[in-house]
Short mmCIF file of C-alpha atoms and ligand atoms in Angstrom, two decimals:
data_model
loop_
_atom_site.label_atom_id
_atom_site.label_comp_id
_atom_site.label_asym_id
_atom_site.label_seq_id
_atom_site.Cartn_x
_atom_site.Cartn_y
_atom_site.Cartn_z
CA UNK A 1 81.00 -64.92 91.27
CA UNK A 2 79.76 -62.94 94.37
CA UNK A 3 79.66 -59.66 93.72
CA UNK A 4 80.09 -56.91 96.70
CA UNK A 5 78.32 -54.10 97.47
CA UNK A 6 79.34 -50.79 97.18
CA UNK A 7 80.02 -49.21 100.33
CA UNK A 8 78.19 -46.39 102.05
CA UNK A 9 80.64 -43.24 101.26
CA UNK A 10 80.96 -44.79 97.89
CA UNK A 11 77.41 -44.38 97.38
CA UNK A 12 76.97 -40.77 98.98
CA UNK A 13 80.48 -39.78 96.38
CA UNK A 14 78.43 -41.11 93.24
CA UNK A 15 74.95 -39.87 94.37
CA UNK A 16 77.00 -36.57 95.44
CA UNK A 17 78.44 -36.46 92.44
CA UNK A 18 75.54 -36.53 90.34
CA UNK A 19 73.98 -34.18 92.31
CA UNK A 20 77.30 -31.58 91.96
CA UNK A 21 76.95 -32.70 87.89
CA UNK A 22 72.90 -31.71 87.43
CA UNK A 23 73.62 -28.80 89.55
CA UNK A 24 76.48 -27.54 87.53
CA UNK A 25 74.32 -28.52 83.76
CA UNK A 26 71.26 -26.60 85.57
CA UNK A 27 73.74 -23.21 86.39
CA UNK A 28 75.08 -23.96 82.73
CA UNK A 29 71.26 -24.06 80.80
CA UNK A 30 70.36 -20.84 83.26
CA UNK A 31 73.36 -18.93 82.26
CA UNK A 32 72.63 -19.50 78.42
CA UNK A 33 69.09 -18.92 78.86
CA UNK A 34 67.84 -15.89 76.37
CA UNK A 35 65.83 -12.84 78.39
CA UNK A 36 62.34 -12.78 76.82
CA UNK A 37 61.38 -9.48 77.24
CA UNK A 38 57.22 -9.50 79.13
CA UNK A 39 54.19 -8.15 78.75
CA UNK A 40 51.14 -7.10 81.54
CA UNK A 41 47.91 -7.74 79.92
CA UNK A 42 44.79 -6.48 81.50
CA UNK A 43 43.77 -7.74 84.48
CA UNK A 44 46.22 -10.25 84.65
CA UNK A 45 48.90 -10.78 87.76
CA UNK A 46 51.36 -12.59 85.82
CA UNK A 47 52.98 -10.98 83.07
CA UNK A 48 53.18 -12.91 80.03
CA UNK A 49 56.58 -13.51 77.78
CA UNK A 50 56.02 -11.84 74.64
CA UNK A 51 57.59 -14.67 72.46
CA UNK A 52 55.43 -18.76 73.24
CA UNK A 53 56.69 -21.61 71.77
CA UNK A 54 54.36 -22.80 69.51
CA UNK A 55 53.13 -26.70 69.66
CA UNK A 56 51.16 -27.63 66.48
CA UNK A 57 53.23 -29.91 64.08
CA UNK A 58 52.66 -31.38 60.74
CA UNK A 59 52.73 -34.47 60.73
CA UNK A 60 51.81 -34.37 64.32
CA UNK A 61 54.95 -35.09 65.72
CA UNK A 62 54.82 -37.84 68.62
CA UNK A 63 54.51 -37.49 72.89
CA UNK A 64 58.32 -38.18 73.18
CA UNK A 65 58.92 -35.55 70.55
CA UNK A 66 56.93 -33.30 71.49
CA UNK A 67 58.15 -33.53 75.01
CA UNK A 68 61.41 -32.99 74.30
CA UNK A 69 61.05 -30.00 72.50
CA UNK A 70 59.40 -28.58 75.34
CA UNK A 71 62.08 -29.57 77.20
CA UNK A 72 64.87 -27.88 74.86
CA UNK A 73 62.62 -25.13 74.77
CA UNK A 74 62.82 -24.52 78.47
CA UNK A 75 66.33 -25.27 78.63
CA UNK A 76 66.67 -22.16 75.52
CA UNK A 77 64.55 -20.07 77.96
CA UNK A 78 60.82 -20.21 76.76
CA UNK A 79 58.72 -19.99 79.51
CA UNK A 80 55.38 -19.51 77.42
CA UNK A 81 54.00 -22.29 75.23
CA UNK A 82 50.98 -22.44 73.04
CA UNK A 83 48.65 -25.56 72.60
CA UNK A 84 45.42 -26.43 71.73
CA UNK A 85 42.66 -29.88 72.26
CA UNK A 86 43.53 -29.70 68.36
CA UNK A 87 46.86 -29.66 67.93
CA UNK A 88 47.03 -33.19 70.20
CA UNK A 89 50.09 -31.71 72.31
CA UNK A 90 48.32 -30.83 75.33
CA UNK A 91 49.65 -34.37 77.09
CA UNK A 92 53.19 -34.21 76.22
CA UNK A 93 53.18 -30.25 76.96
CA UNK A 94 52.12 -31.69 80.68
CA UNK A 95 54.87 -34.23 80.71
CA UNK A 96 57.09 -31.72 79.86
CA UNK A 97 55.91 -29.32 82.57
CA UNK A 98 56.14 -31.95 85.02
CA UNK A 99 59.67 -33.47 83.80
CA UNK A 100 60.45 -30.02 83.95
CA UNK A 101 60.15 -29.61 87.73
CA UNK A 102 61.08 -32.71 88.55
CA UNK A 103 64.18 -31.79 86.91
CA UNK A 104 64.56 -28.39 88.64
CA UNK A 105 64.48 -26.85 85.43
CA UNK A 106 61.76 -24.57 86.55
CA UNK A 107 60.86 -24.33 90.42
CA UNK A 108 56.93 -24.07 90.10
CA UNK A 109 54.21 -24.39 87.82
CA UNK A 110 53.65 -20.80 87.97
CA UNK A 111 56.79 -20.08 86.33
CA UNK A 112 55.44 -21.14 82.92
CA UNK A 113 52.60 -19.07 81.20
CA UNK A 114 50.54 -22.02 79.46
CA UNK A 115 47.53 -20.89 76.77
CA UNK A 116 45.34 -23.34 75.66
CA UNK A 117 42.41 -23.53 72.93
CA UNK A 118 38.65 -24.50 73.23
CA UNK A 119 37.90 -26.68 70.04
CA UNK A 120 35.06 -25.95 68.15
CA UNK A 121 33.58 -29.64 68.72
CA UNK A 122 32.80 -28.18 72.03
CA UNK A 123 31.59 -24.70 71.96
CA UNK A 124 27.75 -25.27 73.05
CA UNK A 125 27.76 -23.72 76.32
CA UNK A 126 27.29 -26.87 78.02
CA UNK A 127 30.62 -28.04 76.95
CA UNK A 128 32.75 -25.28 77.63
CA UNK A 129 33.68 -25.57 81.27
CA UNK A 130 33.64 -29.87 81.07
CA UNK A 131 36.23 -29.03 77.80
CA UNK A 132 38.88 -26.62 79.51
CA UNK A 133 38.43 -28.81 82.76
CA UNK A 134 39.51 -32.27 80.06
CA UNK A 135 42.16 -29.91 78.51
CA UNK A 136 43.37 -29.49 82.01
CA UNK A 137 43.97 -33.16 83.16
CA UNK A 138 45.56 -32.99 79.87
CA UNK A 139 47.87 -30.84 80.64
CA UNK A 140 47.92 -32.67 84.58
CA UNK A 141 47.46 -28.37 85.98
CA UNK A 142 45.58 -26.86 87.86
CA UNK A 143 44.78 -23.63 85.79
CA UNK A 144 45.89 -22.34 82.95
CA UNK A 145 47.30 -18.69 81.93
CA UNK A 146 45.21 -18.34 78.92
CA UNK A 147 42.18 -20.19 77.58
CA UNK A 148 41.04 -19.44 73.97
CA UNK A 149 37.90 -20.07 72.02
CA UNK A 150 39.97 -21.29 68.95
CA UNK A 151 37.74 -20.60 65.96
CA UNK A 152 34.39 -18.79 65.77
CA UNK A 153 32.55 -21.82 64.49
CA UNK A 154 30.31 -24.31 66.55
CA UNK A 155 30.87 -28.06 65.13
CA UNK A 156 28.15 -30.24 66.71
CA UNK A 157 30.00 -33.15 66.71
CA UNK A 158 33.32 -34.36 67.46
CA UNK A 159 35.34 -35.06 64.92
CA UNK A 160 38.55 -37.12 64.81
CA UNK A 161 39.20 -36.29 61.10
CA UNK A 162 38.66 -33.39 58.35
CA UNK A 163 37.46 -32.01 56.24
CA UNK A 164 34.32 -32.38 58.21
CA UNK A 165 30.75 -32.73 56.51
CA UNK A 166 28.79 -29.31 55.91
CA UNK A 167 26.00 -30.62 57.96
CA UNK A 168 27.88 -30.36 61.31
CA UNK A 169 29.00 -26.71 60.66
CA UNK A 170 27.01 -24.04 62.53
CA UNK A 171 27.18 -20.64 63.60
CA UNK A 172 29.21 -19.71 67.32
CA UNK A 173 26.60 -18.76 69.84
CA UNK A 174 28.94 -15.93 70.90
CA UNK A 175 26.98 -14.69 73.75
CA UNK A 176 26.86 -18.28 75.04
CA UNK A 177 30.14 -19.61 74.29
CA UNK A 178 31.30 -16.55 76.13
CA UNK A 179 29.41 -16.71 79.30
CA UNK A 180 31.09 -20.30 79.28
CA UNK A 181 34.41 -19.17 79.28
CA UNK A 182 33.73 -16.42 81.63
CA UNK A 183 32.48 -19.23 83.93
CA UNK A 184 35.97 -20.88 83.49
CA UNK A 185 37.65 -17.41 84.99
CA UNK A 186 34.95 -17.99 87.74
CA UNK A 187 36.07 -21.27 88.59
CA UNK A 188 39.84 -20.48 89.14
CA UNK A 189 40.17 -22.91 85.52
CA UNK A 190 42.45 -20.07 83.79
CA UNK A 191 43.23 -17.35 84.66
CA UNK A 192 42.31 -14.98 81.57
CA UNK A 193 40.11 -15.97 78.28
CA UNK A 194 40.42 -14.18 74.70
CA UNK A 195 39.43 -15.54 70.83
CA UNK A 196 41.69 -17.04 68.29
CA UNK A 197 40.80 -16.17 64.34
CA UNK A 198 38.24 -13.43 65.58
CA UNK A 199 37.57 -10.48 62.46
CA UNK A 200 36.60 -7.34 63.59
CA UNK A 201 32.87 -7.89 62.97
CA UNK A 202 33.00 -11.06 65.37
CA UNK A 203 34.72 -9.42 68.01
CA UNK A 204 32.88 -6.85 67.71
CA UNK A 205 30.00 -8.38 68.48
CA UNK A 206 31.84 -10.14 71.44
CA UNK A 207 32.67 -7.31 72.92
CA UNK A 208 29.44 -5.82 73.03
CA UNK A 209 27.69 -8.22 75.47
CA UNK A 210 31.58 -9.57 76.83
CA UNK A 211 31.49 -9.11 81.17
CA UNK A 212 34.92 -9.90 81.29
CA UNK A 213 36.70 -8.48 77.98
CA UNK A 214 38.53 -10.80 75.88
CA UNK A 215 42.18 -10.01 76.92
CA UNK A 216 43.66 -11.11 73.49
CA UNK A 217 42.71 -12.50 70.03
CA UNK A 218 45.49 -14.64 68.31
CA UNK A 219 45.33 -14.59 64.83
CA UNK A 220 47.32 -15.45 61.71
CA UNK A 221 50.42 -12.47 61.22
CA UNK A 222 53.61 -11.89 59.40
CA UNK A 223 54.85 -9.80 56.51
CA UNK A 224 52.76 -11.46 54.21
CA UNK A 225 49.75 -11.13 56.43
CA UNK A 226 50.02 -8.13 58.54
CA UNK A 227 46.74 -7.39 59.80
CA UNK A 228 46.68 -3.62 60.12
CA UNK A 229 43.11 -2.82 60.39
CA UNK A 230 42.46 -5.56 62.72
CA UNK A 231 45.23 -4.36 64.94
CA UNK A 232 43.98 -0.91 64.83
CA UNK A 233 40.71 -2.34 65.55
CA UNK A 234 42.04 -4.26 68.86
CA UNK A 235 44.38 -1.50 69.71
CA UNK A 236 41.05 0.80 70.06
CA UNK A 237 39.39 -1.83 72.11
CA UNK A 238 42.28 -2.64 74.67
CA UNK A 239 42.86 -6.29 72.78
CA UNK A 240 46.30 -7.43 72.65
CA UNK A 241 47.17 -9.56 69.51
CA UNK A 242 49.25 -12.54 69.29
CA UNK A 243 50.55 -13.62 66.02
CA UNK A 244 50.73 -17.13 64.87
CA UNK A 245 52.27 -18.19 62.09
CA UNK A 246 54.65 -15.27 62.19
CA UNK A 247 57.35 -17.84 60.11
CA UNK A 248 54.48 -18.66 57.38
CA UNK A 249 54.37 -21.77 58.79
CA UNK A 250 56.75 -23.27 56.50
CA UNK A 251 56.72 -27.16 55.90
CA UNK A 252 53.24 -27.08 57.36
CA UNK A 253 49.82 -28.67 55.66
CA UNK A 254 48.72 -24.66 56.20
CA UNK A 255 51.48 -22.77 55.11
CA UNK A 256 54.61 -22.29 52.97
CA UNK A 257 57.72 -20.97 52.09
CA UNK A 258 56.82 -17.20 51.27
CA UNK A 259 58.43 -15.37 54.45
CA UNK A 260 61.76 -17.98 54.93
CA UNK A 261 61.98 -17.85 50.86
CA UNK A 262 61.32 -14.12 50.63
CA UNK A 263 63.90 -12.16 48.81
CA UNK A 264 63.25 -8.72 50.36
CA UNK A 265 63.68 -10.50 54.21
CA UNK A 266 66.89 -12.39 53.25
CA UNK A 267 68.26 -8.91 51.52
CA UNK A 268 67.53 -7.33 54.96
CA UNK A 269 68.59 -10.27 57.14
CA UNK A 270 72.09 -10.60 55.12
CA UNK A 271 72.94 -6.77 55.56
CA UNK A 272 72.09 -7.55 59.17
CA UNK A 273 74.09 -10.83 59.77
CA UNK A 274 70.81 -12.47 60.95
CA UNK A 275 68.49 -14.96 58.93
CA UNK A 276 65.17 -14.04 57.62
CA UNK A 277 62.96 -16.09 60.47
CA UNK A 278 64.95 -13.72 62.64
CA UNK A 279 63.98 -10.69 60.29
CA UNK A 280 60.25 -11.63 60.28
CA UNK A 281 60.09 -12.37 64.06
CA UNK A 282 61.30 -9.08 65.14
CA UNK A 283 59.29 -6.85 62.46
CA UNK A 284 56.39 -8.95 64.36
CA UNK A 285 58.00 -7.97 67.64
CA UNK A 286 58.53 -4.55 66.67
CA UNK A 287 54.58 -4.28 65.76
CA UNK A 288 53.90 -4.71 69.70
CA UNK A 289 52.23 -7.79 69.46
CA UNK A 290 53.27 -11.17 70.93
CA UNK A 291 54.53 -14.30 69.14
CA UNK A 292 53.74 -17.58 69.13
CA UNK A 293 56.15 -19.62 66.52
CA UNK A 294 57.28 -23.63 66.46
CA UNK A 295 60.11 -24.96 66.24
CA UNK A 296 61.50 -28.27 67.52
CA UNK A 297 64.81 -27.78 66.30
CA UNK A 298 67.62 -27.08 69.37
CA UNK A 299 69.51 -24.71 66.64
CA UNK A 300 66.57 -23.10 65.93
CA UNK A 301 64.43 -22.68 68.59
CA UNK A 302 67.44 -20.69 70.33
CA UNK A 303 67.80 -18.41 67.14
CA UNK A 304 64.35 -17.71 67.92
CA UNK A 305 64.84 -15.87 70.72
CA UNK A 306 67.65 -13.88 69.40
CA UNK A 307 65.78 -10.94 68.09
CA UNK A 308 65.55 -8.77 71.18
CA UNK A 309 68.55 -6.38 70.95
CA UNK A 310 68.60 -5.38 67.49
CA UNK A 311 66.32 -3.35 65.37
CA UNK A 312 64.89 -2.71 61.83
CA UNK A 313 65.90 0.30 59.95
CA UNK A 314 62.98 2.95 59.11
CA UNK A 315 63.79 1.58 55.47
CA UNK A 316 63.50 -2.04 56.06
CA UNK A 317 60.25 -1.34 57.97
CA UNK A 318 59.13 0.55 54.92
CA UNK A 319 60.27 -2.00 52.54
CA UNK A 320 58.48 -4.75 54.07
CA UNK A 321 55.56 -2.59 54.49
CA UNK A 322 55.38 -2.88 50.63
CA UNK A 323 55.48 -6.72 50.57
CA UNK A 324 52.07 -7.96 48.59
CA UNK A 325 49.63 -9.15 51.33
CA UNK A 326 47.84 -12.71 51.90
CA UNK A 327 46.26 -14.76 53.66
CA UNK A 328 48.36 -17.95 54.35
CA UNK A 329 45.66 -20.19 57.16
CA UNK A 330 42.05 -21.06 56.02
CA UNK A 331 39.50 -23.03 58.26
CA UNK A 332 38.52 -23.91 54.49
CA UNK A 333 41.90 -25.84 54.66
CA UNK A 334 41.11 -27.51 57.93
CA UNK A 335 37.47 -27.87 57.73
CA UNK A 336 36.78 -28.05 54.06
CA UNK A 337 35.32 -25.07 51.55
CA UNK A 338 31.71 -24.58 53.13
CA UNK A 339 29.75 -21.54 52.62
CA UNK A 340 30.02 -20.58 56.80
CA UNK A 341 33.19 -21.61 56.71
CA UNK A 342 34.39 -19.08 53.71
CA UNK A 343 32.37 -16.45 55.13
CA UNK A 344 34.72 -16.75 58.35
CA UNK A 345 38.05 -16.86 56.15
CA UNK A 346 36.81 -13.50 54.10
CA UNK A 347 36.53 -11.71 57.04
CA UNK A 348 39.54 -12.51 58.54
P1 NAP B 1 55.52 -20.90 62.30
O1 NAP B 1 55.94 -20.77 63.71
O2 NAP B 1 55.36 -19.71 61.44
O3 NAP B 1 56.48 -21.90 61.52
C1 NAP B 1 56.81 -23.16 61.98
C2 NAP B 1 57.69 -23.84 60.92
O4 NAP B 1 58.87 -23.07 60.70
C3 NAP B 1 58.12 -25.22 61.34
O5 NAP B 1 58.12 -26.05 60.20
C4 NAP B 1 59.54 -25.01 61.85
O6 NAP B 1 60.31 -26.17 61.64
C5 NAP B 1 60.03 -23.87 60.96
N1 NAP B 1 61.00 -22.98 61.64
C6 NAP B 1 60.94 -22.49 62.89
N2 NAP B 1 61.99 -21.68 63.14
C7 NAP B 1 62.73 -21.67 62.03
C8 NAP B 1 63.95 -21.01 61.67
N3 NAP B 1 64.61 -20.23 62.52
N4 NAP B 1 64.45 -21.23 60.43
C9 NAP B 1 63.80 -22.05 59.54
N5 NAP B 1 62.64 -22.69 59.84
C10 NAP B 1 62.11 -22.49 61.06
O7 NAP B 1 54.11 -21.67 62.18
P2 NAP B 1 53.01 -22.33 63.07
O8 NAP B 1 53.53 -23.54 63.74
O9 NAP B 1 51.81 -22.44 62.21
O10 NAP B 1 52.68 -21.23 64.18
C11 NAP B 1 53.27 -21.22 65.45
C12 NAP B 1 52.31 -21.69 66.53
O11 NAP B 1 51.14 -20.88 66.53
C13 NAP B 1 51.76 -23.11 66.32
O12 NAP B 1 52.69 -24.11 66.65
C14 NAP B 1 50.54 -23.05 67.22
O13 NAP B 1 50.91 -23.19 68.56
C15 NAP B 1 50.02 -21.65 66.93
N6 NAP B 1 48.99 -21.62 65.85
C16 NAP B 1 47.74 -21.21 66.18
C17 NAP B 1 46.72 -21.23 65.25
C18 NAP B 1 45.34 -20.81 65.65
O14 NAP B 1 44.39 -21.08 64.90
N7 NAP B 1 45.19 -20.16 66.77
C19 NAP B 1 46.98 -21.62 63.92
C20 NAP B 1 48.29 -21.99 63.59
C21 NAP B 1 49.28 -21.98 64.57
P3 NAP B 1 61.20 -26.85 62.81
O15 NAP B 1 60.26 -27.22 63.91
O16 NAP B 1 61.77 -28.04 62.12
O17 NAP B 1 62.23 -25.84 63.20
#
């Protein structure tokens, strides 16, 4: 049977209509879109949403996954996401970024603040700047917003699994390992550095021979690990904090149930007709630090970002104030218990 072709104005009404169709799904996603409230770190141009989506999974979830979370996540409003070399997401963030535009989801690269993490497999000064430049064609940009040393430890090999033998764990060459990321700022590579899992005594020491200041340290926070000394500590030093893990990292390999299964957040959180990762996100929020939490869940990704016109009482601050306090994420977990590697997890 021969088969005709479709004529020209049929084509243009189909092709029109598609158009009319993604134009009218794209009005749709930007009217639902949550308003992340952003902050201006120092010395940086583009002000940075206070609440990332967070890209580590357990098991590490796939590309396609991972991409299409991103995706969602965009659609829900993010416009900040957190990766890492680690975390293995750094690809499918890019496809994401670049589906993205191609989509007209976002209308340029800049729209998206994108941190990413320098593992510890490549923190001899050497490595740094050849590291953030592979983490780059990873992510298939040009730059990126924030680039992290991820953990103050030097491995001196690469490893593709852990634990990781005690012979390969050594001490960060701070001075070093920061002149490399300041030569990444040099090169146009990101556009601001700072530390991940950095105690006061490390940064400390950071700071003292820093030329461009660390503009934030991203460490583990939430009820159950609130870090008030250390953010007293950064607050003094014009460091912004970032908390990760602000959920407890539930269903994770390094965390648990203690802040969605916590009786005095769910008390709060049913008075307040909002559920307790809503709770523990906006006592995080309400701390003025920024937020990095995962999910890859439409449902709850969106809920997410519903914490940003409500408040805690002065009595449910005080009452989670009183929640017992500890540590959740240990290198020791990731790494395996040796002796530098415990030092780094006391001071935390
Ligand atoms: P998290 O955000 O505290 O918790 C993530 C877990 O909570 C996931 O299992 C997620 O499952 C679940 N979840 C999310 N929203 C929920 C909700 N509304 N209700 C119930 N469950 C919910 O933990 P995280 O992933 O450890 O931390 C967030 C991000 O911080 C990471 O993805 C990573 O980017 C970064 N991070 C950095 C470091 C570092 O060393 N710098 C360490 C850890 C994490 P679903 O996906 O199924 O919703």
């Amino acid at each position: 049977m021969h088969q005709s072709l479709p004529s020209l104005s049929i084509i243009y009404i189909n092709v029109h209509n598609h158009c009319t169709k993604q134009a009218n799904q794209l009005k749709k996603y930007k009217k639902k879109m949550a308003v992340i409230p952003k902050l201006k770190l120092g010395g940086m141009e583009k002000a940075m949403p206070v609440i990332g989506m967070g890209t580590a999974s357990f098991p590490m979830a796939d590309l396609e996954t991972t991409k299409a979370a991103v995706l969602e996540a965009i659609k829900a409003g993010y416009r900040h996401f957190d990766t890492a070399f680690a975390y293995g997401s750094e690809t499918a963030l890019g496809e994401a970024v670049a589906e993205a535009l191609r989509l007209g989801l976002i209308d340029s690269r800049s729209d998206l603040f994108i941190t990413t993490k320098l593992w510890a497999s490549f923190t001899d000064p050497s490595q740094i700047v050849p590291a953030c430049k592979m983490s780059l064609q990873n992510l298939k940009v040009e730059y990126v917003d924030m680039y992290l040393i991820h953990w103050p430890v030097r491995l001196t090999e690469m490893v593709r699994k852990t634990p990781v033998p005690v012979e390969i764990v050594k001490p960060l060459d701070i001075k070093g390992a920061w002149k490399g990321m300041e030569e990444c700022v040099n090169l146009g590579l990101t556009k601001a550095i700072g530390v991940s899992n950095f105690s006061i005594k490390t940064l400390d020491h950071l700071l003292s021979t820093a030329k461009i200041p660390p503009t934030l340290n991203q460490v583990e926070m939430n009820p159950y690990w609130q870090q008030k000394k250390l953010r007293e500590f950064c607050k003094e030093r014009g460091v912004h904090v970032t908390a990760y893990s602000p959920l407890g990292a539930n269903n994770t390999k390094w965390g648990d149930d203690r802040i969605l299964g916590n009786e005095v957040l769910a008390d709060i959180a049913k008075a307040m007709g909002k559920t307790t990762a809503q709770v523990a996100l906006r006592w995080v929020y309400e701390q003025g630090v920024s937020i990095a939490s995962k999910s890859f869940n439409k449902e709850r990704m969106t809920q997410n970002l519903q914490i940003f016109d409500w408040c805690l009482s002065d009595q449910d601050l005080e009452n989670i104030s009183q929640l017992p306090q500890a540590k959740g994420v240990t290198l020791a977990s990731i790494l395996g218990p040796h002796p530098l590697v415990l030092e780094i997890d006391a001071d935390l």
